[in-house]
Amino acid sequence: HPRNKRDVGHRLALAARRLVYGEEVEHSGPLYESMQVEGGKIRIHFNHAQGLKVGPHPQLFPDVPPVAAPAELPGFAIAGADQKWFPARAVIEGETVVVSSDQVKQPVAVRYGWAKNPACHLYNGANLPASPFRTDDWPLNP
């Protein structure tokens, strides 16, 4: 369970306003849609991606201390056909994220937020966080 219940409540309220009451509000953070291999990089496409940014956790409530945004976009890992995962460099380009690593010359898969306590700072313009995802269907390690 997340410690900050108010952020979760805020996101659930946005979803209810959009899905139940039909209000025209952004109700979701970026959601993985598809990927393209481009040489030694993978481009990730998202739904709900308008205004993608590296952001601090949003300051939705004045009594919650702010957390600064990192200089780079953390939380991404990349692998080749050997299924060996490496931390990746991720760069926002418009409404996509380009992921790469010097350790993976021919990438085939990307994961985001795929850890026990990941540092996730990918947000859309509505300050809603991207959901963790993976592009592979490989068996998970126990």
Short mmCIF file of the C-alpha atoms (twelve columns), coordinates in Angstrom:
data_MODEL
# 
_entry.id   MODEL 
# 
loop_
_atom_site.group_PDB 
_atom_site.id 
_atom_site.type_symbol 
_atom_site.label_atom_id 
_atom_site.label_alt_id 
_atom_site.label_comp_id 
_atom_site.label_asym_id 
_atom_site.label_seq_id 
_atom_site.Cartn_x 
_atom_site.Cartn_y 
_atom_site.Cartn_z 
_atom_site.pdbx_PDB_model_num 
ATOM 1   C CA . HIS A 1   0.000   0.000   0.000   1 
ATOM 2   C CA . PRO A 2   1.358   3.444   -0.822  1 
ATOM 3   C CA . ARG A 3   2.175   5.611   2.164   1 
ATOM 4   C CA . ASN A 4   0.832   8.727   0.476   1 
ATOM 5   C CA . LYS A 5   -2.854  7.853   0.260   1 
ATOM 6   C CA . ARG A 6   -3.880  11.347  -0.812  1 
ATOM 7   C CA . ASP A 7   -2.079  11.142  -4.172  1 
ATOM 8   C CA . VAL A 8   -3.766  7.819   -4.838  1 
ATOM 9   C CA . GLY A 9   -7.136  9.281   -3.822  1 
ATOM 10  C CA . HIS A 10  -6.554  12.252  -6.135  1 
ATOM 11  C CA . ARG A 11  -5.840  9.938   -9.076  1 
ATOM 12  C CA . LEU A 12  -8.900  7.813   -8.316  1 
ATOM 13  C CA . ALA A 13  -11.038 10.956  -8.165  1 
ATOM 14  C CA . LEU A 14  -9.741  12.027  -11.600 1 
ATOM 15  C CA . ALA A 15  -10.602 8.590   -12.997 1 
ATOM 16  C CA . ALA A 16  -14.119 8.786   -11.544 1 
ATOM 17  C CA . ARG A 17  -14.631 12.291  -12.925 1 
ATOM 18  C CA . ARG A 18  -13.658 11.102  -16.419 1 
ATOM 19  C CA . LEU A 19  -15.009 7.554   -16.544 1 
ATOM 20  C CA . VAL A 20  -18.153 7.890   -14.422 1 
ATOM 21  C CA . TYR A 21  -19.155 11.538  -14.805 1 
ATOM 22  C CA . GLY A 22  -17.811 12.106  -18.334 1 
ATOM 23  C CA . GLU A 23  -15.802 15.228  -17.469 1 
ATOM 24  C CA . GLU A 24  -13.057 16.167  -19.925 1 
ATOM 25  C CA . VAL A 25  -10.125 15.803  -17.514 1 
ATOM 26  C CA . GLU A 26  -6.909  13.846  -17.994 1 
ATOM 27  C CA . HIS A 27  -7.353  10.828  -15.781 1 
ATOM 28  C CA . SER A 28  -4.301  8.710   -16.495 1 
ATOM 29  C CA . GLY A 29  -0.566  8.953   -16.547 1 
ATOM 30  C CA . PRO A 30  1.342   7.680   -19.585 1 
ATOM 31  C CA . LEU A 31  0.490   4.069   -20.451 1 
ATOM 32  C CA . TYR A 32  2.721   1.878   -22.610 1 
ATOM 33  C CA . GLU A 33  1.285   1.457   -26.107 1 
ATOM 34  C CA . SER A 34  4.032   0.052   -28.349 1 
ATOM 35  C CA . MET A 35  7.747   -0.005  -29.107 1 
ATOM 36  C CA . GLN A 36  9.995   0.302   -32.154 1 
ATOM 37  C CA . VAL A 37  13.572  -0.915  -32.395 1 
ATOM 38  C CA . GLU A 38  15.696  1.777   -34.056 1 
ATOM 39  C CA . GLY A 39  19.213  0.412   -34.447 1 
ATOM 40  C CA . GLY A 40  20.722  0.198   -30.958 1 
ATOM 41  C CA . LYS A 41  17.778  1.983   -29.323 1 
ATOM 42  C CA . ILE A 42  14.120  1.331   -28.582 1 
ATOM 43  C CA . ARG A 43  11.466  4.023   -28.946 1 
ATOM 44  C CA . ILE A 44  8.523   3.645   -26.556 1 
ATOM 45  C CA . HIS A 45  5.096   5.022   -27.517 1 
ATOM 46  C CA . PHE A 46  2.474   5.874   -24.885 1 
ATOM 47  C CA . ASN A 47  -1.189  6.720   -24.552 1 
ATOM 48  C CA . HIS A 48  -1.911  9.755   -22.328 1 
ATOM 49  C CA . ALA A 49  1.518   11.156  -23.232 1 
ATOM 50  C CA . GLN A 50  0.840   14.818  -23.913 1 
ATOM 51  C CA . GLY A 51  3.548   16.881  -22.227 1 
ATOM 52  C CA . LEU A 52  5.880   14.021  -21.222 1 
ATOM 53  C CA . LYS A 53  8.467   15.197  -18.710 1 
ATOM 54  C CA . VAL A 54  10.924  14.185  -16.042 1 
ATOM 55  C CA . GLY A 55  9.235   15.451  -12.968 1 
ATOM 56  C CA . PRO A 56  9.367   15.526  -9.244  1 
ATOM 57  C CA . HIS A 57  6.604   13.746  -7.496  1 
ATOM 58  C CA . PRO A 58  3.859   16.366  -7.822  1 
ATOM 59  C CA . GLN A 59  3.153   18.739  -4.952  1 
ATOM 60  C CA . LEU A 60  -0.591  18.097  -4.789  1 
ATOM 61  C CA . PHE A 61  -0.947  18.957  -1.133  1 
ATOM 62  C CA . PRO A 62  0.843   21.782  0.726   1 
ATOM 63  C CA . ASP A 63  1.696   19.725  3.816   1 
ATOM 64  C CA . VAL A 64  3.571   17.007  1.873   1 
ATOM 65  C CA . PRO A 65  7.279   17.855  1.443   1 
ATOM 66  C CA . PRO A 66  8.382   18.252  -2.198  1 
ATOM 67  C CA . VAL A 67  10.748  15.802  -3.869  1 
ATOM 68  C CA . ALA A 68  13.090  17.260  -6.488  1 
ATOM 69  C CA . ALA A 69  13.135  15.925  -10.041 1 
ATOM 70  C CA . PRO A 70  16.248  13.975  -11.030 1 
ATOM 71  C CA . ALA A 71  18.508  15.330  -13.779 1 
ATOM 72  C CA . GLU A 72  17.908  12.253  -15.955 1 
ATOM 73  C CA . LEU A 73  14.968  9.902   -16.421 1 
ATOM 74  C CA . PRO A 74  15.523  6.890   -14.111 1 
ATOM 75  C CA . GLY A 75  13.666  3.604   -13.858 1 
ATOM 76  C CA . PHE A 76  14.335  2.093   -17.294 1 
ATOM 77  C CA . ALA A 77  16.115  -1.193  -18.048 1 
ATOM 78  C CA . ILE A 78  16.923  -2.706  -21.433 1 
ATOM 79  C CA . ALA A 79  17.850  -6.194  -22.658 1 
ATOM 80  C CA . GLY A 80  18.937  -8.012  -25.780 1 
ATOM 81  C CA . ALA A 81  17.885  -11.468 -26.939 1 
ATOM 82  C CA . ASP A 82  20.081  -12.960 -24.186 1 
ATOM 83  C CA . GLN A 83  17.500  -11.636 -21.656 1 
ATOM 84  C CA . LYS A 84  20.185  -9.912  -19.561 1 
ATOM 85  C CA . TRP A 85  18.909  -6.629  -18.148 1 
ATOM 86  C CA . PHE A 86  20.964  -3.443  -17.807 1 
ATOM 87  C CA . PRO A 87  20.105  0.022   -16.491 1 
ATOM 88  C CA . ALA A 88  19.241  2.207   -19.450 1 
ATOM 89  C CA . ARG A 89  19.542  5.808   -20.534 1 
ATOM 90  C CA . ALA A 90  16.108  7.186   -21.375 1 
ATOM 91  C CA . VAL A 91  15.471  10.434  -23.253 1 
ATOM 92  C CA . ILE A 92  12.092  12.046  -23.868 1 
ATOM 93  C CA . GLU A 93  11.465  12.934  -27.513 1 
ATOM 94  C CA . GLY A 94  8.045   14.510  -27.942 1 
ATOM 95  C CA . GLU A 95  5.460   11.991  -26.788 1 
ATOM 96  C CA . THR A 96  7.912   9.070   -26.874 1 
ATOM 97  C CA . VAL A 97  10.882  7.889   -24.820 1 
ATOM 98  C CA . VAL A 98  14.051  6.586   -26.491 1 
ATOM 99  C CA . VAL A 99  15.854  3.958   -24.388 1 
ATOM 100 C CA . SER A 100 19.418  2.689   -24.868 1 
ATOM 101 C CA . SER A 101 22.501  1.296   -23.148 1 
ATOM 102 C CA . ASP A 102 26.112  0.926   -24.268 1 
ATOM 103 C CA . GLN A 103 25.928  -2.614  -22.831 1 
ATOM 104 C CA . VAL A 104 23.107  -3.703  -25.175 1 
ATOM 105 C CA . LYS A 105 23.990  -3.307  -28.867 1 
ATOM 106 C CA . GLN A 106 20.869  -5.027  -30.258 1 
ATOM 107 C CA . PRO A 107 18.011  -4.362  -27.826 1 
ATOM 108 C CA . VAL A 108 14.757  -6.275  -27.948 1 
ATOM 109 C CA . ALA A 109 12.948  -5.365  -24.707 1 
ATOM 110 C CA . VAL A 110 12.466  -2.558  -22.182 1 
ATOM 111 C CA . ARG A 111 11.075  -2.416  -18.664 1 
ATOM 112 C CA . TYR A 112 10.082  0.652   -16.655 1 
ATOM 113 C CA . GLY A 113 9.527   0.778   -12.922 1 
ATOM 114 C CA . TRP A 114 10.251  -2.928  -12.718 1 
ATOM 115 C CA . ALA A 115 11.808  -3.126  -9.260  1 
ATOM 116 C CA . LYS A 116 10.754  -3.411  -5.633  1 
ATOM 117 C CA . ASN A 117 11.091  0.306   -4.947  1 
ATOM 118 C CA . PRO A 118 11.761  1.954   -8.309  1 
ATOM 119 C CA . ALA A 119 12.708  5.571   -8.881  1 
ATOM 120 C CA . CYS A 120 10.002  6.577   -11.340 1 
ATOM 121 C CA . HIS A 121 9.837   10.160  -12.535 1 
ATOM 122 C CA . LEU A 122 8.087   9.974   -15.929 1 
ATOM 123 C CA . TYR A 123 4.983   12.168  -15.930 1 
ATOM 124 C CA . ASN A 124 2.615   13.671  -18.458 1 
ATOM 125 C CA . GLY A 125 1.590   17.324  -18.620 1 
ATOM 126 C CA . ALA A 126 -1.222  16.693  -16.120 1 
ATOM 127 C CA . ASN A 127 1.409   15.658  -13.525 1 
ATOM 128 C CA . LEU A 128 0.227   12.063  -13.544 1 
ATOM 129 C CA . PRO A 129 2.893   9.347   -13.306 1 
ATOM 130 C CA . ALA A 130 3.561   6.679   -15.908 1 
ATOM 131 C CA . SER A 131 2.578   3.168   -14.942 1 
ATOM 132 C CA . PRO A 132 5.275   0.491   -14.713 1 
ATOM 133 C CA . PHE A 133 5.405   -1.716  -17.808 1 
ATOM 134 C CA . ARG A 134 7.417   -4.286  -19.679 1 
ATOM 135 C CA . THR A 135 7.600   -4.925  -23.416 1 
ATOM 136 C CA . ASP A 136 8.673   -8.569  -23.060 1 
ATOM 137 C CA . ASP A 137 6.780   -11.714 -22.127 1 
ATOM 138 C CA . TRP A 138 9.763   -13.618 -20.776 1 
ATOM 139 C CA . PRO A 139 9.304   -15.704 -17.639 1 
ATOM 140 C CA . LEU A 140 9.915   -13.691 -14.502 1 
ATOM 141 C CA . ASN A 141 12.694  -14.619 -12.109 1 
ATOM 142 C CA . PRO A 142 11.346  -16.140 -8.894  1 
# 
